[in-house]
Amino acid sequence: MSRPEDNLPPDLFYNDTESRKYTTSSRIQNIQASMTNRALELLGLETPSLILDIGCGSGLSGEILSDGDPAHTWIGMDISPSMLAVALDREVDGDLLLGDMGQGLPFRAGTFDAAISISAIQWLCNEDEKGVDPKTRLSRFFDSLYACLKRDGKAVCQFYPRDEKQRDMICSAAIKAGFGAGLLEDDPETKNKKLYLVLTVGGEGNKDITGVVKNMDGVDVYDNRKKLLAKAKGEAKHGTKAWIMKKKEMDRRKGKVVKSDSKYTGRKRNIKF
Amino acid sequence: MKLLTANFISCAVKACKSSSLSFPLHFKDAELASKSVPYNPLLLSNLLPRLDWPALVTSSKELGFTLPDTKPELPRLSATAAAAATTTSDGDMNMDSGVGEEDEKTLRMLHKVLMETEVVEGKMSKNNL
């Protein structure tokens, strides 16, 4: 399937015809609805909340937020004027903002209880013009998202990465911004696989990201952090004897002249020396 | 745009994010409309601590109505009390739920201002220029 991300920047791709096509297609409506419901399930909100919808488009996901139980209030943001025009025509409940998420979100700190984003953040990886750096845009976006969520807040972003590299780029940008992050993959190994980036902001209940899916059925947890920790432990720490030996070995393999190892290698010099 | 949203928006330009002028934004040539929205006391009591009251007073003054100068204090509603409040207000206006009459009045006022008042057309700018 061709990716719209590869053709044009989002504000130009979703023009009037494309926006209408997108909104009226029952296939897309169904997919969007099921993904929004899944995201809501992951957010696990019990009280009516204020939600930010990033890349709200024509409000397909927003409708589900306002119609659900409890009914949430939402504010949507999108870069495509045509999409927002369709949303206005459809008279959605949420407020709509025109803006580029790669420039940061225009909200006060601690505004939202939660944020969702359906099929949007992969657009941030585009390099549409010269001088646009996806990494800067990603970090600008995640930093401002982190700021505008309240403590204990959660965000769920469904996205379609082009490849593993893009997926890792998005995840590491989120972690760098301070989020606790996890990836949930629905229908893995199939054509319909869906990736959800689950993000948490500090707080007592959010200490561990795996807690989000603790009460859900049919979810296997793969904790990559333990492996990473073990790997970091296995590596020699800078300045230790093991590290010096490793360096010497490396130089030896390069064919450099290296002093031979002895029991004095890597020892501290006596103070009176 | 609801007044609620206006209370949360600040200037997005990176250079002015840290300056005090970036919030609140001021309305200019605003055209108002009223839209009926289901009354939701639980949401309001959740949002109240997060509102910037001076900013809300300023923007509502610009739109031509007045609010008390200090933020009204409300007990945090629990889910059950709020549910009771909505059911009674749908039918007869009995105030024997968890919400007192005075609180109910403030909540209704907040609901009217934050949720039902919409700016349909107008400009937003910072610094009142």
JSON list of C-alpha atoms in Angstrom, two decimals, chain A residues 93-239:
[
{"chain": "A", "resi": 93, "resn": "ASP", "atom": "CA", "xyz": [-18.28, 19.16, 19.75]},
{"chain": "A", "resi": 94, "resn": "GLY", "atom": "CA", "xyz": [-14.62, 19.89, 20.35]},
{"chain": "A", "resi": 95, "resn": "ASP", "atom": "CA", "xyz": [-12.76, 23.11, 19.72]},
{"chain": "A", "resi": 96, "resn": "LEU", "atom": "CA", "xyz": [-10.44, 23.05, 16.72]},
{"chain": "A", "resi": 97, "resn": "LEU", "atom": "CA", "xyz": [-7.04, 24.62, 16.31]},
{"chain": "A", "resi": 98, "resn": "LEU", "atom": "CA", "xyz": [-4.99, 24.96, 13.16]},
{"chain": "A", "resi": 99, "resn": "GLY", "atom": "CA", "xyz": [-1.37, 24.33, 13.90]},
{"chain": "A", "resi": 100, "resn": "ASP", "atom": "CA", "xyz": [1.74, 22.30, 13.26]},
{"chain": "A", "resi": 101, "resn": "MET", "atom": "CA", "xyz": [2.54, 19.92, 16.11]},
{"chain": "A", "resi": 102, "resn": "GLY", "atom": "CA", "xyz": [6.20, 19.93, 15.08]},
{"chain": "A", "resi": 103, "resn": "GLN", "atom": "CA", "xyz": [6.33, 23.56, 16.23]},
{"chain": "A", "resi": 104, "resn": "GLY", "atom": "CA", "xyz": [5.15, 22.67, 19.71]},
{"chain": "A", "resi": 105, "resn": "LEU", "atom": "CA", "xyz": [1.69, 22.70, 21.21]},
{"chain": "A", "resi": 106, "resn": "PRO", "atom": "CA", "xyz": [0.28, 26.09, 22.20]},
{"chain": "A", "resi": 107, "resn": "PHE", "atom": "CA", "xyz": [-1.00, 25.21, 25.66]},
{"chain": "A", "resi": 108, "resn": "ARG", "atom": "CA", "xyz": [-0.30, 26.13, 29.24]},
{"chain": "A", "resi": 109, "resn": "ALA", "atom": "CA", "xyz": [1.50, 23.61, 31.39]},
{"chain": "A", "resi": 110, "resn": "GLY", "atom": "CA", "xyz": [-0.63, 20.92, 33.01]},
{"chain": "A", "resi": 111, "resn": "THR", "atom": "CA", "xyz": [-3.73, 21.55, 30.92]},
{"chain": "A", "resi": 112, "resn": "PHE", "atom": "CA", "xyz": [-4.88, 18.12, 29.83]},
{"chain": "A", "resi": 113, "resn": "ASP", "atom": "CA", "xyz": [-5.86, 14.92, 31.59]},
{"chain": "A", "resi": 114, "resn": "ALA", "atom": "CA", "xyz": [-4.90, 12.89, 28.57]},
{"chain": "A", "resi": 115, "resn": "ALA", "atom": "CA", "xyz": [-3.98, 13.11, 24.93]},
{"chain": "A", "resi": 116, "resn": "ILE", "atom": "CA", "xyz": [-4.69, 10.89, 21.97]},
{"chain": "A", "resi": 117, "resn": "SER", "atom": "CA", "xyz": [-3.38, 10.93, 18.46]},
{"chain": "A", "resi": 118, "resn": "ILE", "atom": "CA", "xyz": [-4.65, 8.62, 15.75]},
{"chain": "A", "resi": 119, "resn": "SER", "atom": "CA", "xyz": [-2.47, 8.04, 12.70]},
{"chain": "A", "resi": 120, "resn": "ALA", "atom": "CA", "xyz": [-0.68, 11.34, 12.92]},
{"chain": "A", "resi": 121, "resn": "ILE", "atom": "CA", "xyz": [2.75, 11.41, 14.50]},
{"chain": "A", "resi": 122, "resn": "GLN", "atom": "CA", "xyz": [4.50, 9.52, 11.69]},
{"chain": "A", "resi": 123, "resn": "TRP", "atom": "CA", "xyz": [4.04, 12.72, 9.66]},
{"chain": "A", "resi": 124, "resn": "LEU", "atom": "CA", "xyz": [6.61, 14.33, 11.96]},
{"chain": "A", "resi": 125, "resn": "CYS", "atom": "CA", "xyz": [9.31, 12.13, 10.43]},
{"chain": "A", "resi": 126, "resn": "ASN", "atom": "CA", "xyz": [8.84, 13.76, 7.05]},
{"chain": "A", "resi": 127, "resn": "GLU", "atom": "CA", "xyz": [11.54, 15.95, 5.68]},
{"chain": "A", "resi": 128, "resn": "ASP", "atom": "CA", "xyz": [9.42, 18.00, 3.33]},
{"chain": "A", "resi": 129, "resn": "GLU", "atom": "CA", "xyz": [11.58, 21.04, 2.94]},
{"chain": "A", "resi": 130, "resn": "LYS", "atom": "CA", "xyz": [15.22, 21.73, 3.15]},
{"chain": "A", "resi": 131, "resn": "GLY", "atom": "CA", "xyz": [16.34, 22.59, 6.65]},
{"chain": "A", "resi": 132, "resn": "VAL", "atom": "CA", "xyz": [13.55, 20.65, 8.35]},
{"chain": "A", "resi": 133, "resn": "ASP", "atom": "CA", "xyz": [14.97, 18.22, 10.84]},
{"chain": "A", "resi": 134, "resn": "PRO", "atom": "CA", "xyz": [12.58, 15.45, 11.93]},
{"chain": "A", "resi": 135, "resn": "LYS", "atom": "CA", "xyz": [14.50, 14.95, 15.17]},
{"chain": "A", "resi": 136, "resn": "THR", "atom": "CA", "xyz": [14.08, 18.57, 16.21]},
{"chain": "A", "resi": 137, "resn": "ARG", "atom": "CA", "xyz": [10.40, 18.49, 15.31]},
{"chain": "A", "resi": 138, "resn": "LEU", "atom": "CA", "xyz": [9.86, 15.27, 17.23]},
{"chain": "A", "resi": 139, "resn": "SER", "atom": "CA", "xyz": [11.56, 16.58, 20.34]},
{"chain": "A", "resi": 140, "resn": "ARG", "atom": "CA", "xyz": [9.72, 19.91, 20.10]},
{"chain": "A", "resi": 141, "resn": "PHE", "atom": "CA", "xyz": [6.46, 18.00, 19.89]},
{"chain": "A", "resi": 142, "resn": "PHE", "atom": "CA", "xyz": [7.11, 15.55, 22.71]},
{"chain": "A", "resi": 143, "resn": "ASP", "atom": "CA", "xyz": [8.57, 18.23, 25.00]},
{"chain": "A", "resi": 144, "resn": "SER", "atom": "CA", "xyz": [5.50, 20.41, 24.64]},
{"chain": "A", "resi": 145, "resn": "LEU", "atom": "CA", "xyz": [3.19, 17.41, 24.98]},
{"chain": "A", "resi": 146, "resn": "TYR", "atom": "CA", "xyz": [4.92, 16.45, 28.19]},
{"chain": "A", "resi": 147, "resn": "ALA", "atom": "CA", "xyz": [4.50, 19.98, 29.49]},
{"chain": "A", "resi": 148, "resn": "CYS", "atom": "CA", "xyz": [0.83, 20.35, 28.67]},
{"chain": "A", "resi": 149, "resn": "LEU", "atom": "CA", "xyz": [-0.23, 17.05, 30.26]},
{"chain": "A", "resi": 150, "resn": "LYS", "atom": "CA", "xyz": [-0.93, 17.12, 33.96]},
{"chain": "A", "resi": 151, "resn": "ARG", "atom": "CA", "xyz": [0.87, 14.82, 36.37]},
{"chain": "A", "resi": 152, "resn": "ASP", "atom": "CA", "xyz": [-0.49, 11.30, 36.27]},
{"chain": "A", "resi": 153, "resn": "GLY", "atom": "CA", "xyz": [-1.60, 12.07, 32.73]},
{"chain": "A", "resi": 154, "resn": "LYS", "atom": "CA", "xyz": [-1.39, 9.63, 29.88]},
{"chain": "A", "resi": 155, "resn": "ALA", "atom": "CA", "xyz": [-1.11, 9.87, 26.14]},
{"chain": "A", "resi": 156, "resn": "VAL", "atom": "CA", "xyz": [-1.80, 7.22, 23.52]},
{"chain": "A", "resi": 157, "resn": "CYS", "atom": "CA", "xyz": [-0.54, 7.78, 20.01]},
{"chain": "A", "resi": 158, "resn": "GLN", "atom": "CA", "xyz": [-1.41, 5.33, 17.27]},
{"chain": "A", "resi": 159, "resn": "PHE", "atom": "CA", "xyz": [1.00, 5.68, 14.37]},
{"chain": "A", "resi": 160, "resn": "TYR", "atom": "CA", "xyz": [2.22, 4.02, 11.19]},
{"chain": "A", "resi": 161, "resn": "PRO", "atom": "CA", "xyz": [6.01, 4.07, 11.10]},
{"chain": "A", "resi": 162, "resn": "ARG", "atom": "CA", "xyz": [7.61, 3.40, 7.74]},
{"chain": "A", "resi": 163, "resn": "ASP", "atom": "CA", "xyz": [10.18, 1.03, 9.17]},
{"chain": "A", "resi": 164, "resn": "GLU", "atom": "CA", "xyz": [11.83, 0.05, 12.42]},
{"chain": "A", "resi": 165, "resn": "LYS", "atom": "CA", "xyz": [14.21, 2.95, 12.23]},
{"chain": "A", "resi": 166, "resn": "GLN", "atom": "CA", "xyz": [11.37, 5.43, 12.16]},
{"chain": "A", "resi": 167, "resn": "ARG", "atom": "CA", "xyz": [9.61, 3.62, 14.98]},
{"chain": "A", "resi": 168, "resn": "ASP", "atom": "CA", "xyz": [12.71, 3.74, 17.17]},
{"chain": "A", "resi": 169, "resn": "MET", "atom": "CA", "xyz": [13.29, 7.38, 16.34]},
{"chain": "A", "resi": 170, "resn": "ILE", "atom": "CA", "xyz": [9.80, 8.29, 17.57]},
{"chain": "A", "resi": 171, "resn": "CYS", "atom": "CA", "xyz": [10.08, 6.16, 20.70]},
{"chain": "A", "resi": 172, "resn": "SER", "atom": "CA", "xyz": [13.46, 7.49, 21.71]},
{"chain": "A", "resi": 173, "resn": "ALA", "atom": "CA", "xyz": [12.29, 11.07, 21.20]},
{"chain": "A", "resi": 174, "resn": "ALA", "atom": "CA", "xyz": [9.39, 10.36, 23.58]},
{"chain": "A", "resi": 175, "resn": "ILE", "atom": "CA", "xyz": [11.63, 8.84, 26.20]},
{"chain": "A", "resi": 176, "resn": "LYS", "atom": "CA", "xyz": [14.05, 11.74, 25.93]},
{"chain": "A", "resi": 177, "resn": "ALA", "atom": "CA", "xyz": [11.21, 14.14, 26.66]},
{"chain": "A", "resi": 178, "resn": "GLY", "atom": "CA", "xyz": [10.71, 12.38, 29.99]},
{"chain": "A", "resi": 179, "resn": "PHE", "atom": "CA", "xyz": [7.79, 10.10, 29.28]},
{"chain": "A", "resi": 180, "resn": "GLY", "atom": "CA", "xyz": [7.48, 6.57, 30.48]},
{"chain": "A", "resi": 181, "resn": "ALA", "atom": "CA", "xyz": [6.93, 4.89, 27.14]},
{"chain": "A", "resi": 182, "resn": "GLY", "atom": "CA", "xyz": [5.74, 1.55, 25.88]},
{"chain": "A", "resi": 183, "resn": "LEU", "atom": "CA", "xyz": [4.64, 0.18, 22.53]},
{"chain": "A", "resi": 184, "resn": "LEU", "atom": "CA", "xyz": [1.50, -1.88, 22.15]},
{"chain": "A", "resi": 185, "resn": "GLU", "atom": "CA", "xyz": [1.13, -3.84, 18.95]},
{"chain": "A", "resi": 186, "resn": "ASP", "atom": "CA", "xyz": [-2.30, -5.11, 17.91]},
{"chain": "A", "resi": 187, "resn": "ASP", "atom": "CA", "xyz": [-2.56, -7.96, 15.39]},
{"chain": "A", "resi": 188, "resn": "PRO", "atom": "CA", "xyz": [1.21, -8.37, 15.15]},
{"chain": "A", "resi": 189, "resn": "GLU", "atom": "CA", "xyz": [2.69, -10.08, 12.08]},
{"chain": "A", "resi": 190, "resn": "THR", "atom": "CA", "xyz": [-0.38, -9.29, 9.99]},
{"chain": "A", "resi": 191, "resn": "LYS", "atom": "CA", "xyz": [-1.14, -6.71, 7.38]},
{"chain": "A", "resi": 192, "resn": "ASN", "atom": "CA", "xyz": [-3.45, -4.90, 9.81]},
{"chain": "A", "resi": 193, "resn": "LYS", "atom": "CA", "xyz": [-0.95, -4.50, 12.59]},
{"chain": "A", "resi": 194, "resn": "LYS", "atom": "CA", "xyz": [-1.44, -1.35, 14.61]},
{"chain": "A", "resi": 195, "resn": "LEU", "atom": "CA", "xyz": [1.15, 0.29, 16.78]},
{"chain": "A", "resi": 196, "resn": "TYR", "atom": "CA", "xyz": [0.19, 2.31, 19.84]},
{"chain": "A", "resi": 197, "resn": "LEU", "atom": "CA", "xyz": [2.75, 4.38, 21.66]},
{"chain": "A", "resi": 198, "resn": "VAL", "atom": "CA", "xyz": [1.62, 4.59, 25.28]},
{"chain": "A", "resi": 199, "resn": "LEU", "atom": "CA", "xyz": [3.11, 7.48, 27.24]},
{"chain": "A", "resi": 200, "resn": "THR", "atom": "CA", "xyz": [2.81, 8.29, 30.92]},
{"chain": "A", "resi": 201, "resn": "VAL", "atom": "CA", "xyz": [3.75, 11.39, 32.89]},
{"chain": "A", "resi": 202, "resn": "GLY", "atom": "CA", "xyz": [5.19, 10.82, 36.37]},
{"chain": "A", "resi": 203, "resn": "GLY", "atom": "CA", "xyz": [2.93, 10.38, 39.34]},
{"chain": "A", "resi": 204, "resn": "GLU", "atom": "CA", "xyz": [2.21, 7.61, 41.78]},
{"chain": "A", "resi": 205, "resn": "GLY", "atom": "CA", "xyz": [0.02, 5.42, 39.62]},
{"chain": "A", "resi": 206, "resn": "ASN", "atom": "CA", "xyz": [2.30, 5.65, 36.60]},
{"chain": "A", "resi": 207, "resn": "LYS", "atom": "CA", "xyz": [5.59, 4.45, 38.01]},
{"chain": "A", "resi": 208, "resn": "ASP", "atom": "CA", "xyz": [5.80, 1.54, 35.63]},
{"chain": "A", "resi": 209, "resn": "ILE", "atom": "CA", "xyz": [4.56, 1.65, 32.08]},
{"chain": "A", "resi": 210, "resn": "THR", "atom": "CA", "xyz": [3.59, -2.02, 32.10]},
{"chain": "A", "resi": 211, "resn": "GLY", "atom": "CA", "xyz": [0.96, -1.15, 34.72]},
{"chain": "A", "resi": 212, "resn": "VAL", "atom": "CA", "xyz": [-1.15, 0.34, 31.92]},
{"chain": "A", "resi": 213, "resn": "VAL", "atom": "CA", "xyz": [-1.87, -3.06, 30.39]},
{"chain": "A", "resi": 214, "resn": "LYS", "atom": "CA", "xyz": [-1.86, -5.02, 33.64]},
{"chain": "A", "resi": 215, "resn": "ASN", "atom": "CA", "xyz": [-5.60, -5.58, 33.70]},
{"chain": "A", "resi": 216, "resn": "MET", "atom": "CA", "xyz": [-6.04, -6.18, 30.00]},
{"chain": "A", "resi": 217, "resn": "ASP", "atom": "CA", "xyz": [-6.56, -9.58, 28.44]},
{"chain": "A", "resi": 218, "resn": "GLY", "atom": "CA", "xyz": [-4.47, -11.00, 25.65]},
{"chain": "A", "resi": 219, "resn": "VAL", "atom": "CA", "xyz": [-1.49, -8.71, 26.11]},
{"chain": "A", "resi": 220, "resn": "ASP", "atom": "CA", "xyz": [2.00, -10.18, 26.35]},
{"chain": "A", "resi": 221, "resn": "VAL", "atom": "CA", "xyz": [4.58, -7.95, 27.98]},
{"chain": "A", "resi": 222, "resn": "TYR", "atom": "CA", "xyz": [8.13, -7.91, 26.66]},
{"chain": "A", "resi": 223, "resn": "ASP", "atom": "CA", "xyz": [10.29, -5.82, 28.94]},
{"chain": "A", "resi": 224, "resn": "ASN", "atom": "CA", "xyz": [13.26, -4.57, 27.00]},
{"chain": "A", "resi": 225, "resn": "ARG", "atom": "CA", "xyz": [14.57, -2.48, 29.87]},
{"chain": "A", "resi": 226, "resn": "LYS", "atom": "CA", "xyz": [15.87, -5.48, 31.82]},
{"chain": "A", "resi": 227, "resn": "LYS", "atom": "CA", "xyz": [17.92, -6.59, 28.85]},
{"chain": "A", "resi": 228, "resn": "LEU", "atom": "CA", "xyz": [19.31, -3.10, 28.42]},
{"chain": "A", "resi": 229, "resn": "LEU", "atom": "CA", "xyz": [20.17, -2.88, 32.11]},
{"chain": "A", "resi": 230, "resn": "ALA", "atom": "CA", "xyz": [21.97, -6.23, 32.02]},
{"chain": "A", "resi": 231, "resn": "LYS", "atom": "CA", "xyz": [23.87, -5.10, 28.95]},
{"chain": "A", "resi": 232, "resn": "ALA", "atom": "CA", "xyz": [24.93, -1.88, 30.63]},
{"chain": "A", "resi": 233, "resn": "LYS", "atom": "CA", "xyz": [26.11, -3.88, 33.62]},
{"chain": "A", "resi": 234, "resn": "GLY", "atom": "CA", "xyz": [28.14, -6.22, 31.42]},
{"chain": "A", "resi": 235, "resn": "GLU", "atom": "CA", "xyz": [30.04, -3.38, 29.85]},
{"chain": "A", "resi": 236, "resn": "ALA", "atom": "CA", "xyz": [33.20, -2.27, 31.63]},
{"chain": "A", "resi": 237, "resn": "LYS", "atom": "CA", "xyz": [32.87, 1.06, 33.39]},
{"chain": "A", "resi": 238, "resn": "HIS", "atom": "CA", "xyz": [35.13, 3.85, 32.23]},
{"chain": "A", "resi": 239, "resn": "GLY", "atom": "CA", "xyz": [38.39, 3.92, 34.19]}
]
